[in-house]
GROMACS .gro file of C-alpha atoms in nm:
model
  257
    1MET     CA    1 -10.693  -5.794  -0.939
    2GLY     CA    2 -10.753  -6.109  -1.149
    3MET     CA    3 -10.498  -6.349  -1.287
    4SER     CA    4 -10.542  -6.204  -1.638
    5ASP     CA    5 -10.456  -5.851  -1.519
    6GLU     CA    6 -10.142  -5.977  -1.340
    7ASN     CA    7 -10.022  -6.150  -1.660
    8ASP     CA    8 -10.083  -5.834  -1.862
    9GLU     CA    9  -9.880  -5.621  -1.621
   10ARG     CA   10  -9.601  -5.881  -1.616
   11GLN     CA   11  -9.581  -5.878  -1.996
   12ILE     CA   12  -9.568  -5.498  -2.001
   13PHE     CA   13  -9.292  -5.497  -1.736
   14LEU     CA   14  -9.080  -5.755  -1.919
   15GLY     CA   15  -9.144  -5.577  -2.245
   16GLU     CA   16  -8.968  -5.267  -2.114
   17PHE     CA   17  -8.644  -5.466  -2.081
   18ALA     CA   18  -8.680  -5.595  -2.435
   19ARG     CA   19  -8.711  -5.244  -2.578
   20PRO     CA   20  -8.397  -5.072  -2.711
   21ALA     CA   21  -8.220  -4.836  -2.474
   22ASP     CA   22  -8.272  -4.536  -2.702
   23VAL     CA   23  -8.647  -4.593  -2.694
   24LEU     CA   24  -8.646  -4.613  -2.313
   25ALA     CA   25  -8.454  -4.286  -2.309
   26GLY     CA   26  -8.722  -4.122  -2.516
   27LYS     CA   27  -8.526  -4.138  -2.845
   28PRO     CA   28  -8.678  -4.280  -3.161
   29ALA     CA   29  -8.556  -4.627  -3.248
   30THR     CA   30  -8.310  -4.653  -3.538
   31PRO     CA   31  -8.488  -4.840  -3.815
   32GLU     CA   32  -8.310  -5.142  -3.955
   33LYS     CA   33  -8.175  -5.091  -4.306
   34ALA     CA   34  -8.377  -5.271  -4.566
   35PRO     CA   35  -8.175  -5.513  -4.776
   36SER     CA   36  -8.062  -5.381  -5.113
   37PRO     CA   37  -8.304  -5.476  -5.390
   38HIS     CA   38  -7.996  -5.581  -5.588
   39ALA     CA   39  -7.855  -5.808  -5.315
   40GLY     CA   40  -7.959  -6.126  -5.496
   41HIS     CA   41  -7.782  -6.027  -5.818
   42ARG     CA   42  -7.471  -5.926  -5.626
   43ASP     CA   43  -7.463  -6.252  -5.433
   44ARG     CA   44  -7.497  -6.453  -5.753
   45LEU     CA   45  -7.221  -6.255  -5.926
   46ARG     CA   46  -6.988  -6.294  -5.630
   47ALA     CA   47  -7.062  -6.668  -5.616
   48ARG     CA   48  -6.988  -6.708  -5.988
   49PHE     CA   49  -6.661  -6.520  -5.944
   50MET     CA   50  -6.555  -6.736  -5.648
   51ASP     CA   51  -6.668  -7.067  -5.800
   52ALA     CA   52  -6.563  -7.026  -6.163
   53GLY     CA   53  -6.296  -6.756  -6.143
   54PRO     CA   54  -6.260  -6.419  -6.317
   55ASP     CA   55  -6.254  -6.569  -6.666
   56ALA     CA   56  -6.620  -6.664  -6.621
   57LEU     CA   57  -6.714  -6.296  -6.599
   58ALA     CA   58  -6.740  -6.043  -6.878
   59ASP     CA   59  -6.536  -5.724  -6.838
   60TYR     CA   60  -6.841  -5.523  -6.732
   61GLU     CA   61  -6.931  -5.787  -6.470
   62LEU     CA   62  -6.583  -5.774  -6.316
   63LEU     CA   63  -6.614  -5.397  -6.310
   64GLU     CA   64  -6.953  -5.436  -6.141
   65LEU     CA   65  -6.783  -5.631  -5.863
   66LEU     CA   66  -6.538  -5.348  -5.807
   67LEU     CA   67  -6.820  -5.094  -5.795
   68PHE     CA   68  -7.022  -5.287  -5.534
   69ARG     CA   69  -6.828  -5.142  -5.241
   70SER     CA   70  -6.827  -4.788  -5.378
   71ILE     CA   71  -7.198  -4.794  -5.459
   72PRO     CA   72  -7.367  -5.023  -5.202
   73ARG     CA   73  -7.733  -4.957  -5.282
   74ARG     CA   74  -7.764  -4.908  -5.657
   75ASP     CA   75  -7.753  -5.129  -5.963
   76THR     CA   76  -7.395  -5.093  -6.088
   77LYS     CA   77  -7.437  -5.277  -6.418
   78PRO     CA   78  -7.540  -4.969  -6.623
   79LEU     CA   79  -7.248  -4.769  -6.484
   80ALA     CA   80  -7.000  -5.050  -6.549
   81LYS     CA   81  -7.118  -5.074  -6.910
   82ALA     CA   82  -7.108  -4.695  -6.949
   83LEU     CA   83  -6.748  -4.680  -6.825
   84ILE     CA   84  -6.630  -4.951  -7.064
   85ALA     CA   85  -6.819  -4.788  -7.352
   86ARG     CA   86  -6.654  -4.454  -7.271
   87PHE     CA   87  -6.296  -4.575  -7.230
   88GLY     CA   88  -6.295  -4.884  -7.449
   89SER     CA   89  -6.182  -5.163  -7.218
   90PHE     CA   90  -6.158  -5.278  -6.857
   91GLY     CA   91  -5.789  -5.185  -6.845
   92ALA     CA   92  -5.855  -4.843  -6.992
   93VAL     CA   93  -6.113  -4.772  -6.720
   94LEU     CA   94  -5.859  -4.848  -6.447
   95GLY     CA   95  -5.593  -4.651  -6.630
   96ALA     CA   96  -5.808  -4.343  -6.688
   97ASP     CA   97  -5.737  -4.014  -6.514
   98PRO     CA   98  -5.969  -3.958  -6.213
   99LYS     CA   99  -6.103  -3.634  -6.362
  100ARG     CA  100  -6.200  -3.814  -6.681
  101LEU     CA  101  -6.364  -4.091  -6.480
  102MET     CA  102  -6.576  -3.833  -6.298
  103GLU     CA  103  -6.702  -3.699  -6.630
  104VAL     CA  104  -6.914  -4.015  -6.655
  105PRO     CA  105  -7.254  -3.961  -6.487
  106GLY     CA  106  -7.271  -4.157  -6.163
  107VAL     CA  107  -6.898  -4.154  -6.094
  108LYS     CA  108  -6.818  -3.948  -5.786
  109GLU     CA  109  -6.479  -3.895  -5.623
  110ALA     CA  110  -6.516  -4.204  -5.403
  111VAL     CA  111  -6.577  -4.427  -5.706
  112ALA     CA  112  -6.281  -4.277  -5.895
  113SER     CA  113  -6.060  -4.318  -5.589
  114ASP     CA  114  -6.157  -4.684  -5.546
  115LEU     CA  115  -6.088  -4.763  -5.913
  116LYS     CA  116  -5.748  -4.594  -5.900
  117THR     CA  117  -5.667  -4.785  -5.582
  118VAL     CA  118  -5.731  -5.111  -5.764
  119ALA     CA  119  -5.512  -4.995  -6.053
  120ALA     CA  120  -5.232  -4.902  -5.812
  121ALA     CA  121  -5.257  -5.241  -5.640
  122ALA     CA  122  -5.228  -5.418  -5.977
  123GLN     CA  123  -4.922  -5.213  -6.069
  124ARG     CA  124  -4.762  -5.280  -5.731
  125MET     CA  125  -4.818  -5.653  -5.775
  126LEU     CA  126  -4.667  -5.652  -6.125
  127LYS     CA  127  -4.369  -5.447  -6.010
  128GLY     CA  128  -4.311  -5.704  -5.737
  129GLU     CA  129  -4.269  -5.966  -6.010
  130ILE     CA  130  -3.956  -5.792  -6.138
  131ALA     CA  131  -3.824  -5.630  -5.821
  132SER     CA  132  -3.578  -5.903  -5.717
  133ARG     CA  133  -3.536  -6.100  -6.038
  134GLU     CA  134  -3.294  -6.085  -6.329
  135VAL     CA  135  -3.485  -5.849  -6.555
  136LEU     CA  136  -3.380  -5.981  -6.895
  137SER     CA  137  -3.493  -6.332  -6.802
  138SER     CA  138  -3.828  -6.188  -6.683
  139TRP     CA  139  -3.894  -5.982  -6.994
  140ASN     CA  140  -4.265  -6.057  -7.020
  141ALA     CA  141  -4.312  -5.949  -6.658
  142VAL     CA  142  -4.130  -5.624  -6.738
  143LEU     CA  143  -4.359  -5.559  -7.033
  144ASP     CA  144  -4.671  -5.639  -6.830
  145TYR     CA  145  -4.563  -5.392  -6.562
  146CYS     CA  146  -4.481  -5.116  -6.810
  147LYS     CA  147  -4.810  -5.162  -6.993
  148ALA     CA  148  -5.006  -5.142  -6.667
  149ALA     CA  149  -4.814  -4.834  -6.557
  150MET     CA  150  -4.805  -4.637  -6.882
  151ALA     CA  151  -5.032  -4.761  -7.160
  152TYR     CA  152  -5.329  -4.543  -7.067
  153GLU     CA  153  -5.148  -4.226  -6.964
  154THR     CA  154  -5.276  -3.920  -7.151
  155ARG     CA  155  -4.931  -3.760  -7.167
  156GLU     CA  156  -4.597  -3.904  -7.268
  157GLN     CA  157  -4.381  -4.035  -6.986
  158PHE     CA  158  -4.015  -4.126  -7.011
  159ARG     CA  159  -3.936  -4.405  -6.766
  160ILE     CA  160  -3.599  -4.562  -6.688
  161LEU     CA  161  -3.535  -4.901  -6.532
  162PHE     CA  162  -3.191  -4.891  -6.367
  163LEU     CA  163  -3.012  -5.226  -6.335
  164ASP     CA  164  -2.707  -5.353  -6.147
  165LYS     CA  165  -2.434  -5.578  -6.288
  166LYS     CA  166  -2.661  -5.881  -6.242
  167ASN     CA  167  -2.936  -5.703  -6.436
  168THR     CA  168  -3.148  -5.685  -6.121
  169LEU     CA  169  -3.372  -5.381  -6.086
  170ILE     CA  170  -3.220  -5.106  -5.870
  171ALA     CA  171  -3.478  -4.836  -5.938
  172ASP     CA  172  -3.774  -4.757  -6.160
  173GLU     CA  173  -3.821  -4.385  -6.220
  174VAL     CA  174  -4.027  -4.159  -6.442
  175GLN     CA  175  -3.766  -3.903  -6.540
  176GLN     CA  176  -3.977  -3.678  -6.759
  177THR     CA  177  -4.345  -3.615  -6.836
  178GLY     CA  178  -4.426  -3.429  -7.155
  179THR     CA  179  -4.722  -3.352  -7.379
  180VAL     CA  180  -4.949  -3.581  -7.575
  181ASP     CA  181  -4.680  -3.644  -7.836
  182HIS     CA  182  -4.344  -3.527  -7.701
  183THR     CA  183  -4.122  -3.571  -7.396
  184PRO     CA  184  -3.794  -3.379  -7.362
  185VAL     CA  185  -3.510  -3.619  -7.280
  186TYR     CA  186  -3.151  -3.519  -7.207
  187PRO     CA  187  -2.889  -3.797  -7.239
  188ARG     CA  188  -2.656  -3.637  -6.985
  189GLU     CA  189  -2.935  -3.630  -6.725
  190VAL     CA  190  -3.011  -3.996  -6.793
  191MET     CA  191  -2.648  -4.095  -6.739
  192ARG     CA  192  -2.602  -3.867  -6.439
  193ARG     CA  193  -2.887  -4.048  -6.263
  194ALA     CA  194  -2.748  -4.388  -6.364
  195LEU     CA  195  -2.412  -4.297  -6.209
  196GLU     CA  196  -2.583  -4.176  -5.891
  197LEU     CA  197  -2.750  -4.515  -5.856
  198SER     CA  198  -2.433  -4.710  -5.953
  199ALA     CA  199  -2.629  -4.868  -6.238
  200THR     CA  200  -2.440  -5.061  -6.503
  201ALA     CA  201  -2.731  -5.091  -6.745
  202ILE     CA  202  -3.063  -4.925  -6.818
  203ILE     CA  203  -3.384  -4.994  -7.005
  204LEU     CA  204  -3.563  -4.694  -7.153
  205VAL     CA  205  -3.942  -4.699  -7.171
  206HIS     CA  206  -4.187  -4.439  -7.290
  207ASN     CA  207  -4.551  -4.438  -7.396
  208HIS     CA  208  -4.740  -4.307  -7.697
  209PRO     CA  209  -5.080  -4.178  -7.579
  210SER     CA  210  -5.209  -4.209  -7.936
  211GLY     CA  211  -5.201  -4.585  -7.885
  212ASP     CA  212  -4.964  -4.652  -8.177
  213PRO     CA  213  -4.621  -4.762  -8.048
  214THR     CA  214  -4.441  -4.704  -8.379
  215PRO     CA  215  -4.115  -4.517  -8.304
  216SER     CA  216  -4.066  -4.171  -8.448
  217ARG     CA  217  -3.742  -4.047  -8.599
  218ALA     CA  218  -3.689  -3.842  -8.283
  219ASP     CA  219  -3.734  -4.156  -8.069
  220ILE     CA  220  -3.467  -4.338  -8.270
  221GLU     CA  221  -3.217  -4.051  -8.265
  222MET     CA  222  -3.262  -3.991  -7.893
  223THR     CA  223  -3.202  -4.362  -7.822
  224LYS     CA  224  -2.883  -4.361  -8.027
  225GLN     CA  225  -2.756  -4.054  -7.839
  226ILE     CA  226  -2.821  -4.211  -7.499
  227ALA     CA  227  -2.660  -4.540  -7.606
  228GLU     CA  228  -2.349  -4.360  -7.735
  229THR     CA  229  -2.321  -4.156  -7.416
  230GLY     CA  230  -2.360  -4.473  -7.212
  231LYS     CA  231  -2.073  -4.648  -7.393
  232THR     CA  232  -1.825  -4.384  -7.274
  233LEU     CA  233  -1.936  -4.455  -6.915
  234ASN     CA  234  -1.965  -4.835  -6.944
  235ILE     CA  235  -2.343  -4.814  -6.895
  236ALA     CA  236  -2.531  -5.037  -7.138
  237VAL     CA  237  -2.868  -4.951  -7.288
  238HIS     CA  238  -3.038  -5.289  -7.312
  239ASP     CA  239  -3.346  -5.165  -7.493
  240HIS     CA  240  -3.587  -4.882  -7.554
  241VAL     CA  241  -3.948  -5.000  -7.539
  242ILE     CA  242  -4.238  -4.789  -7.662
  243ILE     CA  243  -4.572  -4.870  -7.500
  244GLY     CA  244  -4.910  -4.807  -7.661
  245LYS     CA  245  -5.265  -4.917  -7.590
  246ASN     CA  246  -5.241  -5.133  -7.901
  247GLY     CA  247  -4.913  -5.307  -7.817
  248HIS     CA  248  -4.544  -5.231  -7.776
  249VAL     CA  249  -4.231  -5.198  -7.986
  250SER     CA  250  -3.870  -5.284  -7.897
  251LEU     CA  251  -3.617  -5.061  -8.073
  252LYS     CA  252  -3.346  -5.318  -7.997
  253GLY     CA  253  -3.563  -5.589  -8.150
  254LEU     CA  254  -3.604  -5.377  -8.464
  255GLY     CA  255  -3.226  -5.317  -8.483
  256LEU     CA  256  -3.271  -4.941  -8.462
  257PHE     CA  257  -2.971  -4.875  -8.233
   0.00000   0.00000   0.00000
């Protein structure tokens, strides 16, 4: 055998050790995944976000970033734009019901779940801003939290913030959920829960799914009833705030009770 033949056999022998174990076992090798054709765009968008901050991105671009993990191998820009066109804003997309999100072509359960997870994280962060602080001195934080939690709900919710004698938040509860334009509220039930929690003050909050926060006559009368009931129990009603997609209204600020 010549020197050339020995080298050939040596290369073949060493090559066996370089081959993957599944190939040696007679199994086909697992092909490496090809890089996403959109990887360059994603890298550039991530870099712009990290370097210049979120304000440098349009709403649809920020939504693209959120969709990257849910949809790893598809251009997410058209879907991000479609979602904002359907719901009207970035916040409205995060606030939308999962079933409505999945009505948009391209949105599967995993995408809807990821978007709602982000929305829940934002609400949790905002709630943390008021959890251990004197609520009346953190009023803007209270409004931000209530808007994030309720502005895009499709049915009315009646929420109560229960406060102690230092006006620190004891509990935040949705007491009733109603229809698109009505929530049944019972003053005695409101006060019963306040007494259970040893609250000395409450803030009433409910949303108008129509988007217009203008109080109705029923809203005003119900607030007066709760405030009057609270006076007999030494439980103050600091305010009743109505939340809409287009803003909020304070009944106390309007002098309506």
